[in-house]
Structures are given as C-alpha cells and as structure tokens.
Amino acid sequence: MSKFFLLLTACLVLAGAAYAQDASRYAIIPKPVKLTPAKGQFKLDAKTQIVLGSSAPDLKTATDFLVNLVENSAGYKLNYSAGAKKNTITFALDNSITNDEGYKLDVTKKGIKVTSKTAKGAFLAIQTLRQLMPAAIEQKNAGLKKIEVPAVSIEDAPRFAYRGMMLDVARHFQPIDFVKRYIDLLAFYKINTFHFHLTEDQGWRIEIKKYPKLQEIAAWRNETLVGHSRDKEKNFDGKRHGGYYTQEELKDLVKYAQDRFITIIPEIEMPGHSRAALAAYPELGCKDSTYTVATTWGVFKDIYCPNENTFTFLEDVLTEVMAIFPSKYIHIGGDEAPKDAWKKSAYAQGLISYHGLKDEHGLQSYFIRRMEKFLNSKGRAIIGWDEILEGGLAPNATVMSWRGEKGGIAAAKERHDVIMTPNSHLYFDHYQTKEGRKAEPLAIGGFSPLEKVYSYNPVPAVLTPEEAKHVLGVQANLWTEYIPTKEHVEHMAFPRACALAEVAWTPVAAKDYADFTQRLGQNLKHLDALQVNYSTYHQNQPAAASVSQANSK
C-alpha cells in the first residue's frame, strides 16, 4: 500500500471524525444557513446577565423565554443588566439584516451576542441557542449549575416565510394543555404557523355563543369506529366522544402562541365536511332530514345548502372566530364537497340558473367567493384546499395544495399565493414503514418515511422564478381519524416535523440527509428530556443518496 494512499485514508478518516463531531457539537435543526465552528465554549451560570441594547426593549418577550427556560432547569434566574461587560448574553437590533426572522448568533468564551432585525428573529436565535445547550435544559429542576454552550458563529434566516403544521382535533379531541405542548414543540423547530382544524363531520370543537347547539350537539358523537374504514366488518366502541374549547381557552391559546411567535390559523370547514354542524342545525342542509354527528370516517354527501340562512350562520360563526384569532388568514376548507345534494336541490339549481353559473362546481366557487368577500370586508384573507380552484378561484384566495402539486402549480401560474402540502410527502397520518399496518399502529394508509419528507422541495421546477414567488411556504398535515391519543399524535408528528422544519428553512443546496440524521440523533435527546413519544422507525431505515442530489426540483 503506497504512502499516498495511507495519507489519503488517514485524511478521510479525520475528516469523517470532524464531520461527526461537528454534527454532535452543533446538532441544530433546522440547519442554519451559515455556521462557522469555533473552539471552546461559553459557560452560562447564575452570574450570567442579559443585556438588552438601548434599541431593543421590545425583545423582552423573546428573552423572557430564555430566562424561564434556564430557571426551570437550573433553578436560578438570569438577571437583566444595562451595563454588564462580562459573562453576558447581549441582544441587539440591526436593521441591516434583511429578513424579519433573520438573526446572527455569536458564542465565545466571554459571552453570547444575538443580533436580529425583530423580536421574532431574536426568539428564533434563542431556539438555536437552546439546541446548543445540554438536553437537560429541557428538564425541570435538572440542577445545572453551569450550562456549556459551544463556541460558534451563525448567520441564519428562513427560506420560506410560511412554515406550518396542522393538527386535526375534530376527529379526535385533544385537551388544551396538549395543544400548548404541540405549539411548544413547533416553536423549538422554528415552525411559525399552527393550522388548527376545528370542525368536521365527526365533531365541532369551538364554542360559538350565538349557536349553543354547536356545543350541545355538534361537539359530540355517540361512538367511534374501531378498525379501518376499509375493513369489511364494522365495529364500534360504544363510547361517547367529544369536547370543545371555550372562547376564553382559545384566547389564552392565541396569547400562548404569540409569546412563541407562532400564528394560529383556524379552519372552519365549508361547504362540505359539515355534518356535525348540520346535526345541530339541520335547517342549514339541502334536504329535510335528521342529521347525526358522524361515527365513521370518509367523505359524506351532506353539505351546507347555499341559501341565505347558511350564509348568515357562517358569517355569524366567522365573526366570533375572528374575535378570537387575529391571524391574517382564516382557513375555510373547501375540500371533498360532493355536489349530489346540490344536484337534487331545487334551490341550488335555481341559484345556478339565476347567476348563470356553469354547474355545481361554479356554485361552489360562488359559495367560496361570498365567504371571501365577507372576510375581506373584515380585513382578513382566506386559505382553502385546492378544490377551491374548481369552478374558478376567488380573487384573493390562497391555495393550500394537498392533492399533489397540480393545484399549487395552477394557482401560482394564475399569480395566486400557494402553500404546498402534498399528501405524497407531507401527510403525517401515513405509515412510516413499508410494512405499514403489520408493524405500526393503525393508520389511514400511505407511506411517508422520514427521508421522503426530507426530500421534498416546495418549489416545483415547472414554475418560472416570478411564479415561484407565489409559493409562500410549506406545511405538513396531521389528520387524526386513526390517531386517538396525544401519545399517538407525537409518534406520528416527530421526528417527521424535524424534517419538515429543514425543508421549510434550509436552502436546497445545503440539505443533505446523512448530515441531517447525524444531527437528529443528538437533537432528539432534547425530545427525550421532554418525554416526547417520537417514532424511532427511521433508525432502521438506511439513508439513500444525498437528498440534495435525489430531489433536484
């Protein structure tokens, strides 16, 4: 064996060791845009003080998060100081940083400095700093006298402004404390939007004071299907299931999310997926019938009748929703709305004729446009699933593309804003192994392993640069037909949400699945400390080629 070959082998071994060491030392997810390693570490202790620059008093919401994090784990409270020079964590604002969520983080032996354009950027920098700390920082009363933070210089900003995760609490209700925990975990990975799916055929989860039957009737179903909806034999558990959030609980939740710089977007489904509401107020339907809150899964033919009573009801509901949620966007659903009832309804057919609409798809467009006009008049905008493209898109609507990318591409080409959330990659109710039901808890179907999630690029290659600007970002969806418990929610969401975070944040050229899994192995120690019931299926799945090469869209 030649000396050259031995030298080359030694260099490769050393490089590999350094790579693994850096991945362990800087186990940050999502991967920062630019990270420069440095020697040594900063030792945070009870004498460390936080310094807010004179231009940064509005950063206190962000910095208080750090104070509470340390106090919860270490038992001492970091104090604020205006003039401290040593052993400090300094925060400052810098308008030269172009991205509102951008930040710089510099850690040396002497101290830590965070520079950002906004309080939001400072908060995101704190999440990076938190991931650099020992995992015990997540544990209450861990007794950390000194918290070592590795020296580093980071310049960072997100690829997309919209980085979302959805949780469906309509199929299976979850307590408000768990929803807060879910928001905490999203914040840890710099996911800044929580899509809250509140109404469905199987349950209505938001208090509407003007319509009390939504709480009394629509929020509860008599029993729930056991097994898969495709199973030949249908069995039920015989247990009443349901619940709803009071408006006061939701206002508190909004504030909780705001303190973590997360926007909550509520979803009120229409015109389909409305059976629970129709059970409470059957006069809103197209037929003279008694409706019941659904106890099985799937798409139902029950749909709001597009008459004035329905529009009054929905406008009243949305008025109360808007009083709770200050988000720019209100999600109005629009998906999976069979038109059978409209085809049989004399009123619906008369409306089609009166307005010169082409067909029932045109009637759905009329329905969505009316709701958009109402919400626009209140200073809000709508998001709808990609079915709202059928019959013509409402003028200012943003499309959430779930049936693959086709709807998103069509909307972007029409210069409408788009959020990519294709079920091919970003449905977290899918199985995580090829064995599916044989190896995992029951799921709806599909196969979306960690690497497949990581491989996704939200900007389709067919879009021009100008059209691509309309892709606001990316979201993963967690539907809960087969996910009844909070432990199961965590099992399905993580670590796939970690991959989503990197899809949403990190430039495509910087993504590499092998590097990601190296960092993930260390990063998950934080979730261990938080007792998150994340899936470990990815540990048995060998990494394929670098995703930056495998997915070049």
mmCIF file of C-alpha atoms in Angstrom, residues 4-21:
data_model
loop_
_atom_site.group_PDB
_atom_site.id
_atom_site.type_symbol
_atom_site.label_atom_id
_atom_site.label_comp_id
_atom_site.label_asym_id
_atom_site.label_seq_id
_atom_site.Cartn_x
_atom_site.Cartn_y
_atom_site.Cartn_z
ATOM 1 C CA PHE A 4 -0.032 8.412 -0.616
ATOM 2 C CA PHE A 5 -2.917 6.011 -0.196
ATOM 3 C CA LEU A 6 -2.272 5.704 3.552
ATOM 4 C CA LEU A 7 -2.153 9.500 3.856
ATOM 5 C CA LEU A 8 -5.356 9.870 1.857
ATOM 6 C CA THR A 9 -7.101 7.259 4.006
ATOM 7 C CA ALA A 10 -5.976 8.995 7.177
ATOM 8 C CA CYS A 11 -7.261 12.351 5.893
ATOM 9 C CA LEU A 12 -10.644 10.862 5.057
ATOM 10 C CA VAL A 13 -10.912 9.241 8.485
ATOM 11 C CA LEU A 14 -10.033 12.530 10.199
ATOM 12 C CA ALA A 15 -12.493 14.445 8.017
ATOM 13 C CA GLY A 16 -15.232 11.955 8.830
ATOM 14 C CA ALA A 17 -14.476 12.225 12.541
ATOM 15 C CA ALA A 18 -14.594 16.020 12.346
ATOM 16 C CA TYR A 19 -17.898 15.857 10.446
ATOM 17 C CA ALA A 20 -19.438 13.595 13.094
ATOM 18 C CA GLN A 21 -18.051 15.793 15.877
#
